Short mmCIF file of C-alpha atoms and ligand atoms in Angstrom, two decimals:
data_model
loop_
_atom_site.label_atom_id
_atom_site.label_comp_id
_atom_site.label_asym_id
_atom_site.label_seq_id
_atom_site.Cartn_x
_atom_site.Cartn_y
_atom_site.Cartn_z
CA MET A 1 -5.07 6.21 24.36
CA ASN A 2 -4.19 9.85 24.94
CA LEU A 3 -4.40 11.20 21.41
CA GLN A 4 -3.94 14.78 20.26
CA THR A 5 -6.36 15.43 17.42
CA LEU A 6 -4.92 16.69 14.17
CA SER A 7 -6.39 19.78 12.53
CA LEU A 8 -6.26 19.59 8.76
CA SER A 9 -7.23 23.20 8.23
CA HIS A 10 -3.62 24.36 7.65
CA TYR A 11 -2.93 21.80 4.96
CA ARG A 12 -4.06 21.64 1.39
CA ASN A 13 -1.63 19.07 -0.04
CA ILE A 14 -1.74 15.88 2.00
CA VAL A 15 -0.07 12.58 1.23
CA ILE A 16 -1.01 9.39 3.05
CA LEU A 17 1.19 6.31 2.63
CA THR A 18 -0.18 3.04 3.96
CA GLY A 19 1.35 -0.37 4.53
CA ALA A 20 0.34 -3.81 5.67
CA GLY A 21 -0.39 -2.70 9.23
CA ILE A 22 -3.53 -0.81 8.14
CA SER A 23 -5.04 -4.08 6.89
CA ALA A 24 -3.98 -6.18 9.89
CA ALA A 25 -7.32 -5.66 11.64
CA SER A 26 -9.05 -6.93 8.48
CA GLY A 27 -7.19 -10.21 8.79
CA VAL A 28 -4.44 -9.65 6.23
CA PRO A 29 -1.07 -10.89 7.51
CA THR A 30 1.75 -8.32 7.62
CA PHE A 31 5.09 -9.08 5.97
CA ARG A 32 7.40 -8.75 8.92
CA GLY A 33 7.04 -9.68 12.57
CA GLU A 34 6.30 -12.94 14.34
CA ASN A 35 3.57 -14.26 12.03
CA GLY A 36 4.75 -12.25 9.03
CA LEU A 37 4.60 -13.61 5.49
CA TRP A 38 8.38 -13.30 5.19
CA ASN A 39 8.74 -16.22 7.63
CA ASP A 40 7.29 -18.49 4.94
CA ALA A 41 10.06 -19.77 2.64
CA GLU A 42 7.61 -20.43 -0.22
CA PHE A 43 6.25 -16.90 0.01
CA LEU A 44 9.78 -15.51 -0.09
CA ARG A 45 10.68 -17.51 -3.18
CA ALA A 46 7.44 -16.60 -4.95
CA SER A 47 7.96 -12.90 -4.17
CA ASP A 48 11.32 -12.62 -5.90
CA ALA A 49 11.17 -11.85 -9.61
CA ALA A 50 14.66 -13.34 -9.98
CA ASN A 51 12.94 -16.76 -9.74
CA LEU A 52 10.62 -16.12 -12.71
CA PRO A 53 9.46 -17.72 -14.95
CA ASP A 54 10.03 -21.06 -13.16
CA SER A 55 8.34 -19.75 -10.03
CA LEU A 56 5.06 -18.82 -11.79
CA PRO A 57 3.13 -21.84 -10.44
CA MET A 58 4.28 -20.88 -6.95
CA VAL A 59 3.45 -17.21 -7.57
CA TRP A 60 -0.10 -18.26 -8.41
CA LYS A 61 -0.32 -20.59 -5.44
CA VAL A 62 0.87 -17.94 -3.00
CA PHE A 63 -0.80 -14.84 -4.45
CA GLY A 64 -3.86 -16.79 -5.61
CA GLY A 65 -4.27 -17.55 -1.91
CA LEU A 66 -3.98 -13.86 -1.08
CA ARG A 67 -6.56 -13.12 -3.79
CA ALA A 68 -8.97 -15.60 -2.25
CA LEU A 69 -8.40 -13.95 1.11
CA ALA A 70 -8.78 -10.44 -0.34
CA GLU A 71 -12.21 -11.39 -1.63
CA THR A 72 -13.48 -12.43 1.79
CA ILE A 73 -12.10 -9.63 3.94
CA LYS A 74 -13.62 -6.25 4.68
CA PRO A 75 -12.10 -2.81 5.23
CA ASN A 76 -11.66 -1.81 8.86
CA ALA A 77 -12.16 1.45 10.74
CA ALA A 78 -8.79 2.78 9.55
CA HIS A 79 -9.65 2.40 5.84
CA TYR A 80 -13.08 3.95 6.43
CA ALA A 81 -11.60 6.87 8.40
CA ILE A 82 -9.36 7.79 5.46
CA ALA A 83 -12.18 7.45 2.92
CA GLU A 84 -14.46 9.59 5.07
CA MET A 85 -11.77 12.23 5.51
CA GLN A 86 -11.29 12.37 1.72
CA ARG A 87 -15.06 12.74 1.22
CA ARG A 88 -15.26 15.55 3.76
CA HIS A 89 -12.45 17.54 2.12
CA PRO A 90 -13.13 17.54 -1.60
CA THR A 91 -11.16 20.74 -2.14
CA LYS A 92 -7.92 19.44 -0.65
CA ASN A 93 -5.35 17.47 -2.63
CA ILE A 94 -5.27 14.24 -0.68
CA THR A 95 -3.08 11.63 -2.33
CA LEU A 96 -3.50 8.12 -0.98
CA ILE A 97 -0.57 5.84 -1.80
CA THR A 98 -0.66 2.25 -0.65
CA GLN A 99 1.92 -0.51 -0.67
CA ASN A 100 -0.90 -2.98 -0.11
CA VAL A 101 -2.28 -5.20 -2.84
CA ASP A 102 -5.58 -6.05 -1.13
CA GLY A 103 -7.96 -3.44 -2.60
CA LEU A 104 -9.31 -2.50 0.84
CA HIS A 105 -8.96 1.27 0.45
CA GLN A 106 -11.17 1.17 -2.65
CA ALA A 107 -13.61 -1.15 -0.89
CA ALA A 108 -13.87 1.47 1.87
CA GLY A 109 -14.74 4.14 -0.72
CA SER A 110 -11.38 5.80 -1.42
CA GLU A 111 -10.93 6.84 -5.03
CA ASN A 112 -7.77 7.40 -7.08
CA VAL A 113 -5.72 5.13 -4.82
CA ILE A 114 -2.14 4.84 -6.02
CA GLU A 115 -1.31 1.14 -5.75
CA LEU A 116 2.46 1.28 -5.66
CA HIS A 117 2.87 -2.50 -5.51
CA GLY A 118 -0.08 -3.40 -7.76
CA SER A 119 -3.14 -5.43 -6.80
CA VAL A 120 -3.81 -9.13 -6.34
CA LEU A 121 -7.27 -8.43 -7.73
CA ARG A 122 -5.84 -7.92 -11.22
CA SER A 123 -3.91 -10.16 -13.64
CA ARG A 124 -1.67 -9.26 -16.53
CA CYS A 125 0.17 -10.95 -19.36
CA THR A 126 3.84 -11.83 -18.81
CA ASN A 127 4.60 -11.11 -22.48
CA GLU A 128 5.69 -7.48 -22.58
CA ALA A 129 4.99 -7.29 -26.31
CA CYS A 130 1.35 -8.37 -25.80
CA VAL A 131 -1.35 -5.72 -26.24
CA ALA A 132 -3.48 -7.08 -23.39
CA LYS A 133 -3.90 -4.59 -20.54
CA PRO A 134 -3.95 -5.61 -16.86
CA PHE A 135 -7.53 -6.64 -16.03
CA GLU A 136 -9.66 -7.17 -12.96
CA ASP A 137 -9.52 -10.85 -12.14
CA LEU A 138 -11.23 -12.24 -9.08
CA THR A 139 -10.78 -15.90 -9.99
CA SER A 140 -8.80 -17.77 -7.34
CA ARG A 141 -6.52 -19.75 -9.59
CA THR A 142 -4.32 -22.67 -8.67
CA GLN A 143 -2.91 -23.33 -12.17
CA VAL A 144 -1.02 -20.79 -14.28
CA PRO A 145 -3.65 -19.24 -16.60
CA LEU A 146 -2.81 -18.25 -20.17
CA CYS A 147 -3.41 -14.97 -21.96
CA GLU A 148 -6.42 -15.09 -24.29
CA ILE A 149 -4.65 -12.84 -26.80
CA CYS A 150 -1.11 -14.23 -27.08
CA GLY A 151 -1.17 -17.49 -25.11
CA ALA A 152 1.67 -16.47 -22.77
CA PRO A 153 1.27 -17.17 -19.04
CA LEU A 154 -0.62 -14.61 -16.98
CA ARG A 155 0.56 -13.38 -13.60
CA PRO A 156 -0.99 -11.42 -10.77
CA ASP A 157 -0.57 -7.66 -11.40
CA ILE A 158 1.71 -7.10 -8.43
CA VAL A 159 5.25 -5.86 -8.01
CA LEU A 160 7.69 -8.56 -6.95
CA PHE A 161 11.10 -7.97 -5.45
CA ASN A 162 13.69 -7.02 -8.05
CA GLU A 163 11.02 -5.42 -10.23
CA MET A 164 10.47 -1.79 -11.11
CA LEU A 165 7.49 0.03 -9.69
CA PRO A 166 4.72 0.74 -12.20
CA PRO A 167 5.78 4.00 -13.93
CA TRP A 168 2.49 5.91 -13.64
CA GLU A 169 2.10 5.14 -9.94
CA SER A 170 5.72 6.02 -9.30
CA HIS A 171 5.38 9.31 -11.20
CA GLN A 172 2.15 10.28 -9.43
CA SER A 173 3.70 9.57 -6.03
CA LYS A 174 6.73 11.73 -6.76
CA ARG A 175 4.51 14.52 -8.05
CA ALA A 176 2.40 14.52 -4.92
CA LEU A 177 5.48 14.54 -2.71
CA ARG A 178 6.91 17.64 -4.38
CA ASP A 179 4.59 20.09 -2.67
CA VAL A 180 3.22 18.03 0.20
CA GLU A 181 2.41 19.92 3.40
CA LEU A 182 1.31 17.03 5.60
CA PHE A 183 2.69 13.50 5.21
CA LEU A 184 1.25 10.56 7.13
CA ALA A 185 2.71 7.06 6.99
CA ILE A 186 0.40 4.46 8.46
CA GLY A 187 1.10 0.81 9.33
CA THR A 188 4.43 0.44 7.57
CA SER A 189 7.78 -0.78 8.86
CA GLY A 190 9.49 1.69 6.51
CA VAL A 191 12.17 -0.65 5.26
CA VAL A 192 11.17 -1.23 1.64
CA ASN A 193 12.28 1.34 -0.90
CA PRO A 194 11.30 3.52 -2.57
CA ALA A 195 8.25 4.01 -0.32
CA ALA A 196 10.53 4.08 2.71
CA GLN A 197 12.20 7.18 1.23
CA PHE A 198 8.96 9.11 0.73
CA VAL A 199 9.20 10.63 4.19
CA SER A 200 12.56 12.19 3.38
CA SER A 201 11.15 13.71 0.16
CA ALA A 202 8.23 15.03 2.20
CA ALA A 203 10.57 16.47 4.82
CA TYR A 204 12.66 18.20 2.14
CA ALA A 205 9.43 19.66 0.73
CA GLY A 206 8.85 21.19 4.17
CA ALA A 207 5.97 18.94 5.18
CA ARG A 208 4.90 17.99 8.67
CA THR A 209 5.65 14.28 8.86
CA ILE A 210 3.86 11.80 11.13
CA LEU A 211 4.19 8.04 11.54
CA ILE A 212 1.20 6.11 12.85
CA ASN A 213 2.26 2.56 13.59
CA LEU A 214 1.89 -0.19 16.13
CA GLU A 215 5.55 -0.01 17.01
CA ALA A 216 8.39 2.46 16.67
CA MET A 217 10.36 2.31 13.46
CA GLN A 218 13.63 0.39 13.81
CA PRO A 219 15.99 2.08 13.29
CA ARG A 220 14.25 5.37 13.89
CA ASN A 221 13.86 7.50 10.77
CA PRO A 222 14.85 11.08 11.69
CA HIS A 223 12.64 12.49 8.92
CA PHE A 224 9.53 11.60 10.94
CA GLN A 225 8.87 14.57 13.21
CA GLU A 226 6.11 12.83 15.15
CA GLU A 227 5.20 9.25 15.99
CA ILE A 228 1.80 8.05 17.15
CA LEU A 229 2.13 4.49 18.35
CA GLY A 230 -0.91 2.22 18.45
CA ARG A 231 -3.42 0.48 16.20
CA ALA A 232 -4.37 2.36 13.06
CA GLU A 233 -7.99 1.20 13.35
CA GLU A 234 -8.21 2.81 16.80
CA ILE A 235 -6.19 5.95 16.10
CA LEU A 236 -7.51 7.10 12.71
CA PRO A 237 -11.21 7.36 13.59
CA LEU A 238 -10.19 9.74 16.41
CA LEU A 239 -7.42 11.62 14.66
CA TRP A 240 -8.92 14.28 12.41
CA LYS A 241 -10.43 17.24 14.11
CA GLU A 242 -12.80 18.18 11.33
P1 OAD B 1 5.47 -4.71 7.13
O1 OAD B 1 4.91 -6.05 7.45
O2 OAD B 1 6.92 -4.60 6.86
O3 OAD B 1 5.16 -3.69 8.32
C1 OAD B 1 3.87 -3.56 8.84
C2 OAD B 1 3.93 -2.61 10.01
O4 OAD B 1 2.61 -2.44 10.48
C3 OAD B 1 4.78 -3.10 11.19
O5 OAD B 1 5.71 -2.11 11.57
C4 OAD B 1 3.76 -3.35 12.31
O6 OAD B 1 4.23 -2.99 13.58
C5 OAD B 1 2.63 -2.42 11.91
N1 OAD B 1 1.29 -2.84 12.35
C6 OAD B 1 0.80 -4.09 12.55
N2 OAD B 1 -0.48 -4.04 12.93
C7 OAD B 1 -0.83 -2.73 12.95
C8 OAD B 1 -2.03 -2.02 13.27
N3 OAD B 1 -3.15 -2.66 13.62
N4 OAD B 1 -2.00 -0.67 13.19
C9 OAD B 1 -0.87 -0.01 12.85
N5 OAD B 1 0.29 -0.62 12.56
C10 OAD B 1 0.30 -1.96 12.60
O7 OAD B 1 4.60 -4.14 5.91
P2 OAD B 1 4.94 -2.95 4.90
O8 OAD B 1 5.72 -1.88 5.55
O9 OAD B 1 3.67 -2.61 4.24
O10 OAD B 1 6.37 -5.31 -0.84
O11 OAD B 1 5.86 -3.68 3.88
C11 OAD B 1 6.29 -2.98 2.76
C12 OAD B 1 6.48 -3.92 1.62
O12 OAD B 1 7.32 -4.99 2.02
C13 OAD B 1 5.22 -4.61 1.13
O13 OAD B 1 4.41 -3.83 0.29
C14 OAD B 1 5.78 -5.78 0.40
C15 OAD B 1 6.84 -6.20 1.38
O14 OAD B 1 7.93 -6.79 0.86
C16 OAD B 1 6.25 -6.05 -1.94
O15 OAD B 1 5.65 -7.10 -1.94
C17 OAD B 1 6.88 -5.48 -3.15
#
């Protein structure tokens, strides 16, 4: 791999957006592509909030399986490279936004990760009037569990299709994008909004924009000024200059 290293010295406000491709080397399946989760009809049905509440048993079956997987997997060199870069630059504003629900950035040591699509490692009550907060839940469930406070069904604390993004995470992402100087998107096909639009916000803010992905984005997004094609776990440990 003939890789130009990237000097961070010119940038103070950095936003990193990650997708399923960064966790591929850890054994997490991506969504699209040959063996992607979207090829599984049950996964598709469980991922659409339009099918709730009838689909809750399936949601637990599918995402309970992902939770069980998330507990056995380990971060890879790409997650560690980002965490290390954050540690080495405590004075920079480095905002890490992930579309992944696997908790691997935190496991690698990254703090303040914005989980745009939630986390399979948490559960929350389906009753919006309930006072229960989302809570860490590592139990691999096969049945629909019930809320200890109000008795309504619990669900994994993830964002399904046709659902709004969590407001705090959405707000923090937009804030970071307002004055971003360097924007990196890593391991994402760039087709799911609103994350797919982040690069255009970054470009309008005047940022340098780089895509690091196994394959070129289809169709190409003109807001990415640079593309580094290859495996995130091979590229990231070599990327930063300092
Ligand atoms: P996708 O599965 O759509 O895209 C993953 C991208 O990672 C693909 O373009 C692959 O080429 C690339 N890739 C695979 N292995 C890689 C590696 N080792 N290094 C670098 N790149 C690699 O996943 P996302 O873009 O994350 O949303 O999908 C976005 C959202 O779509 C997900 O968060 C999920 C899904 O529907 C919800 O569940 C709400």
